[in-house]
CSV table of C-alpha atoms in Angstrom, one decimal:
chain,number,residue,atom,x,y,z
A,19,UNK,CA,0.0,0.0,0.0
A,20,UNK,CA,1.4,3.5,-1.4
A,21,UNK,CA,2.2,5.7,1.7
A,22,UNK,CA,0.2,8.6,2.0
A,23,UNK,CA,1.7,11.8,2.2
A,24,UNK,CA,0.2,15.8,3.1
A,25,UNK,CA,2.2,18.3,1.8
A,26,UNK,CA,1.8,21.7,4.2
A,27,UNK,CA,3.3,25.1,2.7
A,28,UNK,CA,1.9,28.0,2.4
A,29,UNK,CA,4.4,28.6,-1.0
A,30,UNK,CA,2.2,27.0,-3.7
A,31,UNK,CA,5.1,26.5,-5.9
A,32,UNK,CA,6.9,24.6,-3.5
A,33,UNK,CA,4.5,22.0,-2.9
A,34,UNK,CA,4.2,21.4,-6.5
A,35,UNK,CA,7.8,20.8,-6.5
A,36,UNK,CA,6.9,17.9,-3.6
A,37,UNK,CA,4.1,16.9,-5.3
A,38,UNK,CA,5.5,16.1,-8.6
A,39,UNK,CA,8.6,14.4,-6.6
A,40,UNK,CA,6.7,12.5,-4.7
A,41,UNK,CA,3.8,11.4,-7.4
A,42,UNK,CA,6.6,9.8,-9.3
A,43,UNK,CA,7.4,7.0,-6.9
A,44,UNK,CA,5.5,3.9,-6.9
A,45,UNK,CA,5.3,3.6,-3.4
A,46,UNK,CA,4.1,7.0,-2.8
A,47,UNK,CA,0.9,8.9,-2.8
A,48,UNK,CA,0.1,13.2,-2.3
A,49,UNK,CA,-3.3,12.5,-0.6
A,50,UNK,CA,-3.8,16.1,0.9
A,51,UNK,CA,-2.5,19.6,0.8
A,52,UNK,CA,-2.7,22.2,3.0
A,53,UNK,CA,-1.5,26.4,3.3
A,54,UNK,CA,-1.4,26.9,7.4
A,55,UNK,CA,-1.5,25.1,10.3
A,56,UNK,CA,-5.2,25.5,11.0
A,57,UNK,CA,-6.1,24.1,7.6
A,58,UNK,CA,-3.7,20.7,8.2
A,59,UNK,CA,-5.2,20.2,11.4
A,60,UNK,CA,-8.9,20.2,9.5
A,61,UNK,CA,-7.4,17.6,6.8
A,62,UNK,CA,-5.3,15.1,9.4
A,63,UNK,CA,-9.0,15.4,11.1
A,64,UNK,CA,-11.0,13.8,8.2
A,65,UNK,CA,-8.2,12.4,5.3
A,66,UNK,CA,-6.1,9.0,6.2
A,67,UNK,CA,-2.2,10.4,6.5
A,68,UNK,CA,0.8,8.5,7.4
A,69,UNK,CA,3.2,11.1,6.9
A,70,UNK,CA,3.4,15.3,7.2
A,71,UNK,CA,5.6,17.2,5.7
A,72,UNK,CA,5.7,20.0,7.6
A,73,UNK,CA,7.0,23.7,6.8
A,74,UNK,CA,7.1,25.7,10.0
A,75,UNK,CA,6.9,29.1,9.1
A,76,UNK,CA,3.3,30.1,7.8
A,77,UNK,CA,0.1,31.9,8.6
A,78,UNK,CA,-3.0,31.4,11.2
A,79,UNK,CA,-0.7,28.6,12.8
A,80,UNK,CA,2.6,27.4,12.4
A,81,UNK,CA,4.2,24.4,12.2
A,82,UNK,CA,5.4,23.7,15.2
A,83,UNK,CA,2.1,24.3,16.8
A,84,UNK,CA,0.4,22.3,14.1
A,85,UNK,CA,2.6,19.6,14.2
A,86,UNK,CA,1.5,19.9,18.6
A,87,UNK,CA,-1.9,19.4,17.9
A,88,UNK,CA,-1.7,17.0,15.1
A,89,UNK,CA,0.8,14.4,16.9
A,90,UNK,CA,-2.4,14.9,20.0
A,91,UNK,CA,-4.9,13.6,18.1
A,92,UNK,CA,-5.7,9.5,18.1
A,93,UNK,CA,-3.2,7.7,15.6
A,94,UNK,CA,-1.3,10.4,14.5
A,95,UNK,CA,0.8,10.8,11.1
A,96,UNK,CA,4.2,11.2,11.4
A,97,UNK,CA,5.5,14.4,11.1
A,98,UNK,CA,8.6,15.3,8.9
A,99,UNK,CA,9.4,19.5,9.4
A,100,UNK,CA,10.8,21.3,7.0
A,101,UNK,CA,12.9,23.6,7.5
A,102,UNK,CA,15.7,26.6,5.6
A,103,UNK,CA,18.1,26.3,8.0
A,104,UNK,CA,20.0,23.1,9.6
A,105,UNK,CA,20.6,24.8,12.8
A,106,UNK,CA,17.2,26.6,13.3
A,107,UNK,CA,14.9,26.9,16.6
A,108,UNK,CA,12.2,25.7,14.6
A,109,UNK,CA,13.3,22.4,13.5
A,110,UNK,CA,14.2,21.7,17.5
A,111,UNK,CA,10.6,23.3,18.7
A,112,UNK,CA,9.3,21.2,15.9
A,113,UNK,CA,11.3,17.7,17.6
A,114,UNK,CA,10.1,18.8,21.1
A,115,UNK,CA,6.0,19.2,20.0
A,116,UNK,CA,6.7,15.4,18.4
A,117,UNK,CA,8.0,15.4,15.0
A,118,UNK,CA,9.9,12.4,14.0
A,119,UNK,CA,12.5,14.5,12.4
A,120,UNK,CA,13.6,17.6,10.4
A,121,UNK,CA,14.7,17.9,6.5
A,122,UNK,CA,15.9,21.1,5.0
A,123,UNK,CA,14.4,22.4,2.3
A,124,UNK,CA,16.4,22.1,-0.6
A,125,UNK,CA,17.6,18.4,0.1
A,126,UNK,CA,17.9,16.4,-2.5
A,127,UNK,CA,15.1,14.6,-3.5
A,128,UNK,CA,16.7,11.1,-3.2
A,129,UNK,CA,17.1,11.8,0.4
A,130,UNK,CA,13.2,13.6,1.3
A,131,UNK,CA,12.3,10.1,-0.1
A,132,UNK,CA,14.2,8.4,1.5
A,133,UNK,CA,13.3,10.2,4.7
A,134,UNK,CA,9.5,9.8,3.9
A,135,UNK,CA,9.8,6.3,4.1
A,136,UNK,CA,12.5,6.3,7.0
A,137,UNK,CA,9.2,7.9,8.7
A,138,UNK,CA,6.9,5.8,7.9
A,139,UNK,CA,8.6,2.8,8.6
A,140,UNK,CA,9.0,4.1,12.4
A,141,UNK,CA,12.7,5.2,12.2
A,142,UNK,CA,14.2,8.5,13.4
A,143,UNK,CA,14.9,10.4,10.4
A,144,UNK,CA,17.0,13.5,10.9
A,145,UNK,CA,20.5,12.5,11.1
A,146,UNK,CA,21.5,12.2,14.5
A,147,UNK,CA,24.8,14.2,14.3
A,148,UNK,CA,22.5,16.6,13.2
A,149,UNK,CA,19.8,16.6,16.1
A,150,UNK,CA,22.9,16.6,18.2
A,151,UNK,CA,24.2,19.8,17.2
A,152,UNK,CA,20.7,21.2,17.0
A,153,UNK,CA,20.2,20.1,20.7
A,154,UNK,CA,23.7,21.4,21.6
A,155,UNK,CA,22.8,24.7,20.8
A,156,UNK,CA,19.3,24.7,22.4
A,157,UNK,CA,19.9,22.3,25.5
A,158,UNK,CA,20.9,25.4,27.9
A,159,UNK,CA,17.8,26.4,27.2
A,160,UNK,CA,16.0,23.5,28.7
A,161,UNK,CA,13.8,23.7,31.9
A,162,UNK,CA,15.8,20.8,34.5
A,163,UNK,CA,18.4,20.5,32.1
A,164,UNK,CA,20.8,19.3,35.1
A,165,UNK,CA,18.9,16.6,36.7
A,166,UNK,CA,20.0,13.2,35.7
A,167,UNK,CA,18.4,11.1,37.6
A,168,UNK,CA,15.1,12.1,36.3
A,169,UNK,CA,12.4,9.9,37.7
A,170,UNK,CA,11.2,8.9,34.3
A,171,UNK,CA,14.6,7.2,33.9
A,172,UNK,CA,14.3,5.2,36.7
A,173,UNK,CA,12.2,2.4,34.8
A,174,UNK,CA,15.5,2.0,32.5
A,175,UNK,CA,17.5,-1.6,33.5
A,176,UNK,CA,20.9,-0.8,33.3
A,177,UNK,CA,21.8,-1.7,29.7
A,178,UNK,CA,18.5,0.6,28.7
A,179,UNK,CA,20.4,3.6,29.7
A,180,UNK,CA,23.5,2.9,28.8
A,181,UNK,CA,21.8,2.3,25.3
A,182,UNK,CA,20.0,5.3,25.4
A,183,UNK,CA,23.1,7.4,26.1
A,184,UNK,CA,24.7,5.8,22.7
A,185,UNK,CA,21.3,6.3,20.9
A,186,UNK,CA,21.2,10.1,22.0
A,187,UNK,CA,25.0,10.9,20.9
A,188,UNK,CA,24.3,10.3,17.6
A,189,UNK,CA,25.3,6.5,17.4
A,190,UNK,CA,23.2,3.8,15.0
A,191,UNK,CA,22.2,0.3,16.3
A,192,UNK,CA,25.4,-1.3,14.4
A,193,UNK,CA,27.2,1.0,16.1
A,194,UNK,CA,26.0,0.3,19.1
A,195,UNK,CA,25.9,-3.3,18.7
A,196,UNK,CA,29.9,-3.1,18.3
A,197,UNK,CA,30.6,-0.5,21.0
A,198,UNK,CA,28.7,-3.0,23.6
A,199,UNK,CA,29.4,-6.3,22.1
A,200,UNK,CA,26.1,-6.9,21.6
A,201,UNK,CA,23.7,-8.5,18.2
A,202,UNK,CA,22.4,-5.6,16.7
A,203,UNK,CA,19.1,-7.4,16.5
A,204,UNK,CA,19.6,-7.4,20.9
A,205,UNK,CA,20.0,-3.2,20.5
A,206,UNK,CA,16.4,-3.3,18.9
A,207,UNK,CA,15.3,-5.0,21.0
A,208,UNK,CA,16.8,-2.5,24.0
A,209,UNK,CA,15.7,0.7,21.8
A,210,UNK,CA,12.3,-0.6,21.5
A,211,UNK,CA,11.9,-1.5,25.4
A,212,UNK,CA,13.5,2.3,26.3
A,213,UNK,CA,10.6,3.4,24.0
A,214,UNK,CA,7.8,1.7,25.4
A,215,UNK,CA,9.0,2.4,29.2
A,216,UNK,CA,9.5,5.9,28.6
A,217,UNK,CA,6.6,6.5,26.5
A,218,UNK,CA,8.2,7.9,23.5
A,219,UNK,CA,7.6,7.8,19.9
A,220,UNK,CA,10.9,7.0,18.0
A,221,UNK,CA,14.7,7.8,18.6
A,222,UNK,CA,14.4,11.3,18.2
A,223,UNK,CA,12.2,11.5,21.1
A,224,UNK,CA,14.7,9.5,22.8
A,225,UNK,CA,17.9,12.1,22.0
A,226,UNK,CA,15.3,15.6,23.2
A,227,UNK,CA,14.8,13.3,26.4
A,228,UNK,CA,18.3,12.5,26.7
A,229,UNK,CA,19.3,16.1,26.9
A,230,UNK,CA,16.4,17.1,28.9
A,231,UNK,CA,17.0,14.7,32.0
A,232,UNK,CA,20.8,15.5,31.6
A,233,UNK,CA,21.7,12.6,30.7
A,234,UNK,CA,23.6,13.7,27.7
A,235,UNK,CA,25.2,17.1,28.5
A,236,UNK,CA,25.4,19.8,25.7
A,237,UNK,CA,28.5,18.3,23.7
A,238,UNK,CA,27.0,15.0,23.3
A,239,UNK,CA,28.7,13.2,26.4
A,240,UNK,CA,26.4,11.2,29.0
């Protein structure tokens, strides 16, 4: 079944560009549009999405706030923000409301593919060297930024949180697998469990938590 796909920008042109990108993959389908945040929300509402893509700056309600309300309602789409600039407050207030990741704009189109389907298939899809710098830049900012023995972090085992620290600097689950000595099918099995436990929708959930609790410092060192 072709993935289905809202484009929201309020640049027509733009989401031509998307549309036309997107329309010819075979696995792919532009099922909704939208030009503001209030007018996605009405769309997600009454149209079958699996994935947003997400601009953040427009009219009546931006995307960050959109992207707030959208991933509140009952099986949400994933959200994918787009953003102009790879270090930008947006893309980071965009991760924190509970988007699964951030592209910029003009990436190529090989990789907004393959991020649309990263998405969909449950993956974190910003690079995470990428949310790490982001999160570098914006953790002073966080409320509690200095506790790390957050309460929510108490339902880890061990191994969870030593995983989780490798997840939130950046690392992937083959690289994890060989820093621990461990089957990378075993880290799946430890993302998934942090996850569940901590109530949290994919990895990049898992890196804004990460800095949050402290557990990673600004720098990306746990």
């Amino acid at each position: 079944m072709a993935i289905r796909v809202m484009l929201v920008d309020d640049q027509v042109l733009l989401r031509t560009g998307f549309r036309m990108v997107l329309a010819a993959q075979p696995d792919m389908e532009v099922v909704a549009e939208a030009g503001d945040g209030v007018e996605a929300l009405q769309v997600v509402r009454s149209t079958a999405v699996d994935v947003v893509l997400m601009d953040v700056r427009m009219p009546k309600l931006d995307g960050v706030e959109a992207t707030r309300r959208i991933c509140a309602e009952p099986n949400p789409p994933k959200v994918l923000i787009l953003t102009t600039f790879d270090l930008d407050e947006y893309a980071f207030s965009g991760l924190k409301a509970g988007a699964s990741g951030f592209m910029l704009k003009d990436v190529p189109p090989g990789e907004l593919l393959a991020a649309i389907r990263s998405v969909h298939s449950g993956d974190a899809v910003v690079a995470p060297s990428t949310t790490r710098r982001l999160l570098d830049r914006f953790a002073p900012l966080l409320p509690g930024a200095a506790d790390p023995e957050h309460k929510e972090l108490d339902r880890l085992t061990e191994r969870e949180r030593e995983v989780m620290i490798l997840v939130a600097q950046g690392l992937s689950n083959g690289e994890i697998a060989a820093r621990l000595v461990l089957s990378e099918a075993t880290v799946k099995t430890h993302v998934g469990r942090i996850l569940t436990k901590l109530g949290l929708r994919d990895r990049v959930q898992v890196v804004v938590l990460a800095y949050e609790t402290g557990l990673v410092r600004a720098g990306g060192h746990g």
